[in-house]
Structures are given as structure tokens and as C-alpha cells.
Short mmCIF file of C-alpha atoms and ligand atoms in Angstrom, two decimals:
data_model
loop_
_atom_site.label_atom_id
_atom_site.label_comp_id
_atom_site.label_asym_id
_atom_site.label_seq_id
_atom_site.Cartn_x
_atom_site.Cartn_y
_atom_site.Cartn_z
CA MET A 307 -14.12 18.45 9.61
CA GLU A 308 -16.51 20.05 7.19
CA LYS A 309 -15.36 19.98 3.61
CA LYS A 310 -15.75 23.49 2.22
CA HIS A 311 -14.07 23.25 -1.14
CA ILE A 312 -12.64 20.84 -3.68
CA GLU A 313 -9.01 21.14 -4.76
CA ALA A 314 -8.67 18.26 -7.20
CA VAL A 315 -10.37 15.32 -8.86
CA VAL A 316 -8.11 12.36 -9.60
CA PHE A 317 -9.21 9.73 -12.08
CA ASP A 318 -8.27 6.11 -12.50
CA LEU A 319 -7.79 5.29 -16.19
CA ASP A 320 -8.57 1.66 -16.99
CA GLY A 321 -12.27 1.10 -16.34
CA VAL A 322 -13.13 4.75 -15.62
CA ILE A 323 -11.92 6.84 -18.56
CA THR A 324 -12.10 3.94 -21.01
CA ASP A 325 -12.80 0.23 -20.94
CA THR A 326 -9.22 -0.96 -21.32
CA ALA A 327 -9.97 -3.09 -18.23
CA HIS A 328 -11.63 -5.46 -20.71
CA TYR A 329 -8.53 -5.48 -22.94
CA HIS A 330 -6.38 -6.29 -19.89
CA PHE A 331 -8.74 -9.20 -19.17
CA LEU A 332 -8.59 -10.54 -22.73
CA ALA A 333 -4.78 -10.28 -22.77
CA TRP A 334 -4.43 -12.07 -19.40
CA LYS A 335 -6.98 -14.72 -20.44
CA GLN A 336 -4.92 -15.43 -23.57
CA LEU A 337 -1.67 -15.64 -21.59
CA ALA A 338 -3.24 -17.77 -18.83
CA GLU A 339 -4.62 -20.24 -21.38
CA GLU A 340 -1.11 -20.65 -22.80
CA VAL A 341 -0.08 -22.11 -19.41
CA GLY A 342 -3.30 -24.08 -18.89
CA ILE A 343 -5.08 -21.69 -16.54
CA THR A 344 -8.64 -20.48 -17.11
CA ILE A 345 -9.79 -17.14 -15.73
CA ASP A 346 -13.19 -15.48 -15.98
CA GLU A 347 -14.57 -11.95 -15.61
CA VAL A 348 -15.38 -12.48 -11.91
CA PHE A 349 -11.74 -13.45 -11.20
CA ASN A 350 -10.67 -10.46 -13.32
CA GLU A 351 -12.18 -8.07 -10.77
CA ARG A 352 -9.22 -8.95 -8.54
CA LEU A 353 -6.73 -7.87 -11.22
CA LYS A 354 -8.13 -4.38 -11.65
CA GLY A 355 -5.74 -1.71 -10.42
CA ILE A 356 -3.11 -4.35 -9.62
CA SER A 357 0.35 -4.09 -11.25
CA ARG A 358 1.37 -6.36 -14.11
CA MET A 359 3.63 -8.66 -12.05
CA ASP A 360 1.20 -8.80 -9.11
CA SER A 361 -1.58 -9.73 -11.56
CA LEU A 362 0.54 -12.58 -12.95
CA GLU A 363 1.20 -13.88 -9.43
CA LEU A 364 -2.55 -13.94 -8.68
CA ILE A 365 -3.24 -15.83 -11.93
CA LEU A 366 -0.53 -18.43 -11.21
CA ILE A 367 -1.90 -18.92 -7.67
CA GLU A 368 -5.40 -19.33 -9.17
CA GLY A 369 -4.05 -22.13 -11.40
CA ASN A 370 -1.95 -23.58 -8.56
CA ARG A 371 1.19 -22.99 -10.66
CA GLN A 372 2.85 -20.37 -8.44
CA ASN A 373 5.99 -22.50 -7.94
CA ASP A 374 6.39 -23.66 -11.53
CA PHE A 375 8.25 -20.71 -13.07
CA THR A 376 11.50 -18.84 -12.53
CA LEU A 377 11.52 -15.05 -12.19
CA ALA A 378 12.93 -14.77 -15.74
CA GLU A 379 10.09 -16.95 -17.07
CA LYS A 380 7.53 -14.84 -15.20
CA GLU A 381 9.00 -11.65 -16.64
CA GLU A 382 8.80 -13.20 -20.09
CA MET A 383 5.14 -14.08 -19.47
CA ALA A 384 4.36 -10.53 -18.30
CA THR A 385 6.04 -9.12 -21.40
CA LYS A 386 4.01 -11.48 -23.57
CA LYS A 387 0.78 -10.38 -21.88
CA ASN A 388 1.76 -6.77 -22.53
CA LEU A 389 2.29 -7.56 -26.23
CA HIS A 390 -1.22 -9.08 -26.37
CA TYR A 391 -2.55 -5.97 -24.58
CA CYS A 392 -0.72 -3.54 -26.91
CA GLU A 393 -2.28 -5.35 -29.90
CA PHE A 394 -5.74 -4.60 -28.43
CA LEU A 395 -4.71 -0.99 -27.79
CA LYS A 396 -4.26 -0.48 -31.54
CA GLU A 397 -8.07 -0.64 -31.79
CA LEU A 398 -8.49 2.25 -29.34
CA THR A 399 -9.96 5.49 -30.73
CA PRO A 400 -11.47 8.62 -29.10
CA GLU A 401 -14.89 6.94 -29.41
CA ALA A 402 -13.75 4.56 -26.66
CA VAL A 403 -13.94 7.25 -23.96
CA LEU A 404 -16.67 5.95 -21.65
CA PRO A 405 -20.09 7.71 -21.58
CA GLY A 406 -20.28 10.81 -19.39
CA ILE A 407 -16.50 11.23 -18.98
CA LEU A 408 -15.95 14.10 -21.42
CA GLU A 409 -18.87 16.01 -19.87
CA LEU A 410 -17.53 15.35 -16.37
CA LEU A 411 -14.00 16.51 -17.29
CA ALA A 412 -15.43 19.67 -18.88
CA ALA A 413 -17.61 20.47 -15.84
CA ILE A 414 -14.68 20.09 -13.43
CA LYS A 415 -12.40 22.18 -15.65
CA ALA A 416 -15.05 24.91 -15.95
CA GLU A 417 -14.85 25.37 -12.17
CA GLY A 418 -11.06 25.69 -12.28
CA ILE A 419 -10.56 22.51 -10.25
CA SER A 420 -7.36 20.54 -10.96
CA ILE A 421 -7.67 17.21 -12.74
CA GLY A 422 -5.24 14.36 -12.18
CA LEU A 423 -4.64 10.80 -13.32
CA ALA A 424 -3.69 7.91 -11.03
CA SER A 425 -3.19 4.87 -13.22
CA VAL A 426 -0.66 2.18 -12.34
CA SER A 427 -0.56 1.23 -16.03
CA LYS A 428 2.77 1.73 -17.77
CA ASN A 429 0.72 2.08 -20.96
CA ALA A 430 -1.27 5.07 -19.64
CA ALA A 431 0.40 7.63 -21.94
CA THR A 432 -0.32 5.46 -25.01
CA VAL A 433 -3.95 5.07 -23.94
CA LEU A 434 -4.43 8.83 -23.36
CA LYS A 435 -2.87 9.57 -26.75
CA ALA A 436 -5.19 7.11 -28.53
CA LEU A 437 -8.17 8.74 -26.79
CA GLN A 438 -6.86 12.25 -27.63
CA LEU A 439 -7.08 13.13 -23.94
CA GLU A 440 -3.45 14.05 -23.27
CA SER A 441 -4.29 17.69 -22.52
CA ALA A 442 -7.30 16.89 -20.30
CA PHE A 443 -5.15 16.22 -17.22
CA ASP A 444 -3.17 18.80 -15.28
CA TYR A 445 -0.94 16.09 -13.83
CA CYS A 446 -0.51 12.36 -14.47
CA ALA A 447 1.27 10.29 -11.82
CA ASP A 448 4.00 8.23 -13.48
CA ALA A 449 3.35 4.51 -12.91
CA ALA A 450 7.01 3.74 -13.62
CA LYS A 451 7.98 5.73 -10.52
CA ILE A 452 5.43 4.13 -8.20
CA SER A 453 6.83 1.40 -5.95
CA LYS A 454 3.55 0.12 -4.45
CA SER A 455 0.45 -0.59 -6.52
CA LYS A 456 -3.12 -0.04 -5.34
CA PRO A 457 -4.50 -0.60 -2.61
CA ASP A 458 -1.48 1.36 -1.36
CA PRO A 459 -2.31 5.10 -1.50
CA GLU A 460 1.05 6.01 -3.12
CA ILE A 461 -0.28 6.74 -6.62
CA PHE A 462 -3.20 8.90 -5.41
CA LEU A 463 -0.93 10.79 -3.00
CA THR A 464 1.57 11.31 -5.83
CA ALA A 465 -1.18 12.68 -8.08
CA CYS A 466 -2.44 15.08 -5.36
CA ASN A 467 1.10 16.16 -4.64
CA GLY A 468 1.77 16.81 -8.34
CA LEU A 469 -1.38 18.95 -8.49
CA GLY A 470 -0.50 20.78 -5.27
CA ALA A 471 -3.79 19.55 -3.80
CA ASN A 472 -4.61 18.45 -0.26
CA PRO A 473 -5.98 14.85 -0.42
CA ALA A 474 -8.48 15.75 2.34
CA TYR A 475 -10.06 18.20 -0.12
CA SER A 476 -9.82 15.99 -3.17
CA ILE A 477 -11.93 13.34 -4.87
CA GLY A 478 -10.78 10.05 -6.42
CA ILE A 479 -12.78 8.07 -8.98
CA GLU A 480 -12.16 4.33 -9.34
CA ASP A 481 -13.65 1.14 -10.77
CA ALA A 482 -11.52 -1.31 -8.75
CA GLN A 483 -11.80 -2.47 -5.14
CA ALA A 484 -8.03 -2.00 -4.73
CA GLY A 485 -8.44 1.52 -6.10
CA ILE A 486 -11.25 2.46 -3.69
CA GLU A 487 -9.06 1.25 -0.83
CA ALA A 488 -6.13 3.31 -2.17
CA ILE A 489 -8.32 6.45 -2.36
CA LYS A 490 -9.63 5.96 1.18
CA ALA A 491 -6.12 5.27 2.53
CA SER A 492 -4.98 8.56 0.97
CA GLY A 493 -7.70 10.47 2.84
CA MET A 494 -9.64 11.44 -0.29
CA PHE A 495 -13.38 11.17 -0.99
CA ALA A 496 -13.95 7.95 -2.97
CA VAL A 497 -16.33 7.68 -5.90
CA GLY A 498 -16.80 4.10 -7.12
CA VAL A 499 -17.97 2.98 -10.55
CA GLY A 500 -19.28 -0.58 -10.80
CA ASN A 501 -21.14 -3.31 -9.03
CA TYR A 502 -18.64 -5.15 -6.88
CA LEU A 503 -17.23 -2.25 -4.86
CA GLU A 504 -17.19 -1.83 -1.10
CA GLY A 505 -16.20 1.18 0.96
CA ALA A 506 -16.82 3.95 -1.59
CA ASP A 507 -18.25 7.23 -0.24
CA TYR A 508 -20.50 7.43 -3.27
CA LYS A 509 -21.15 4.73 -5.85
CA VAL A 510 -22.67 4.60 -9.33
CA GLU A 511 -23.20 1.62 -11.60
CA ALA A 512 -21.78 3.17 -14.76
CA THR A 513 -19.75 6.20 -15.86
CA SER A 514 -22.85 7.67 -17.54
CA GLN A 515 -24.14 8.33 -14.01
CA LEU A 516 -21.06 10.32 -12.98
CA GLY A 517 -22.73 13.75 -12.92
CA TRP A 518 -20.59 16.53 -11.45
CA GLU A 519 -23.49 18.14 -9.56
CA ILE A 520 -24.41 14.91 -7.76
CA ILE A 521 -20.78 14.11 -6.97
CA LYS A 522 -20.35 17.58 -5.41
CA GLU A 523 -23.61 17.18 -3.48
CA GLN A 524 -22.41 13.85 -2.07
CA TYR A 525 -18.96 15.28 -1.25
CA PHE A 526 -20.35 18.29 0.58
CA THR A 527 -22.93 16.34 2.57
CA ARG A 528 -20.31 13.85 3.87
CA LEU A 529 -18.46 15.39 6.80
P1 B16 B 946 0.13 -2.27 -17.42
P2 B16 B 946 -5.45 1.47 -13.64
C1 B16 B 946 -4.16 -0.82 -14.07
O1 B16 B 946 -4.59 0.43 -14.51
C2 B16 B 946 -5.13 -1.91 -14.50
O2 B16 B 946 -6.36 -1.74 -13.83
C3 B16 B 946 -4.56 -3.26 -14.17
O3 B16 B 946 -5.44 -4.28 -14.60
C4 B16 B 946 -3.19 -3.41 -14.83
O4 B16 B 946 -2.60 -4.67 -14.53
C5 B16 B 946 -2.30 -2.28 -14.36
O5 B16 B 946 -2.90 -1.03 -14.69
C6 B16 B 946 -0.92 -2.34 -14.99
O6 B16 B 946 -1.04 -2.08 -16.36
O7 B16 B 946 0.34 -3.74 -17.58
O8 B16 B 946 -0.42 -1.60 -18.66
O9 B16 B 946 1.34 -1.56 -16.87
O10 B16 B 946 -6.75 0.79 -13.33
O11 B16 B 946 -4.61 1.80 -12.42
O12 B16 B 946 -5.61 2.64 -14.58
MG1 MG B 947 -9.25 0.83 -13.07
#
């Protein structure tokens, strides 16, 4: 099937629009240390795009402590991590929008193409507000209403549905392996940002390389 047009571009938030992925890491690192577990940036790649409770499970497994806590204790730990994270979010200003993103959003908007957000973060609205980007998106999928986190396609399909766009004619942009898998499972064209990604249709190392012309060129040359 030849792709003749683009109906929507759906963005991940953490790690694509802004580097809150690093704040998530710092908050988890702090929480993990409180229970004697050490995590590093390489391990953190596995937490990107993964829900809060699923991230905690992976950390506990990493520290071989998966059977040491009750559900109530785990919920308390997840809440604590979120408090650490929200403290970091207070530092967030519009200057934290990653390089190239404002230009990319403007270029897509100029062509009248719908723009969506597919973040599984329950803090997404707070982050967009701090970045002064609330009006940049035509539709934001609500993480609170999503039952399966990435790599399940649910959040990308929800975003396309909210935009009235056909996933087969839409593009997703992600920095996480789980996110790339979610985009592909939804039938969209996957643009990956970062070094550790597999399976993206087109990949760049950093957001500054996310030019709209090259993304379109890649999209239209892939059948
Ligand atoms: P919260 P994304 C994801 O956001 C993050 O990548 C992931 O690390 C985080 O655990 C998840 O949101 C949940 O976030 O604890 O704020 O609800 O990449 O889908 O924009
Ligand atoms: Mg991300």
C-alpha cells in the first residue's frame, strides 16, 4: 500500500518533547536506593514508556526484592517516587523543550496535519503546562484511561482515534523501545529518537535532527 498522505503525527512526551525521562530516572534512583537497589542509566532505558507500577516491578526484580513488599507497600513506594518526580518538575520551564521540537510542531501545523500526544504519564498535563505547550496538541490521550502501557498500541490508537486519524496514515515519534513497539503494533510509521532503539522505520540520534522534510521523505519512500 502506497502512503499518499499524512493524517496525524503523534508524539511521545518524556524523552521526545522534553527530557523528563532524566527526571524519572533520578526519582526512581532515589526511591530504589531507599530500598537498597542501585540502578543506572542503561537499566533506565527499560523503564522508558513503562507505567509507574510496572517500572517499580522491574526495579524490584533487578534488586531481587520482588517478593519483599505487599501491594500497599508498593503503592506507597510508587507514590513516593512520584513525589520525588514532582519536585523535579518544579524546575521545568519552556526552555526545557528539546531542540528542534518547536520548529517541528510548527512545520506540521503549517500543513494542517493533526498533532497528538501519547504519553502514559499521569503527569503529562502538568509537564505540558510547565512547557507552555498545552495548545500545541489537537488531542492528548489520557493516561489515566489507558489500561495497557506501551508496548501495547492502546495509547497510540487512542490518540489517532481522538484525532480522527487512520493509524496507517499517521506517524508516531518515540524515544523508548517499548514506544517504538507500540507505534509499530498500531500500524503507524515509527520515528525513533535515541541510540538504543530497534525496529523504527526512521531513526535519529537527537531531537535536533527531527526535520519535518526528512521525516516526510522517509515516510513517503517506505511502502
Ligand atoms: P508517571 P511517556 C512515561 O511517559 C515515561 O517514559 C515512563 O518512564 C513513566 O514511568 C511513565 O510515563 C509513567 O509516568 O509516573 O508520571 O505517571 O514516555 O509515555 O511520555
Ligand atoms: Mg518517552
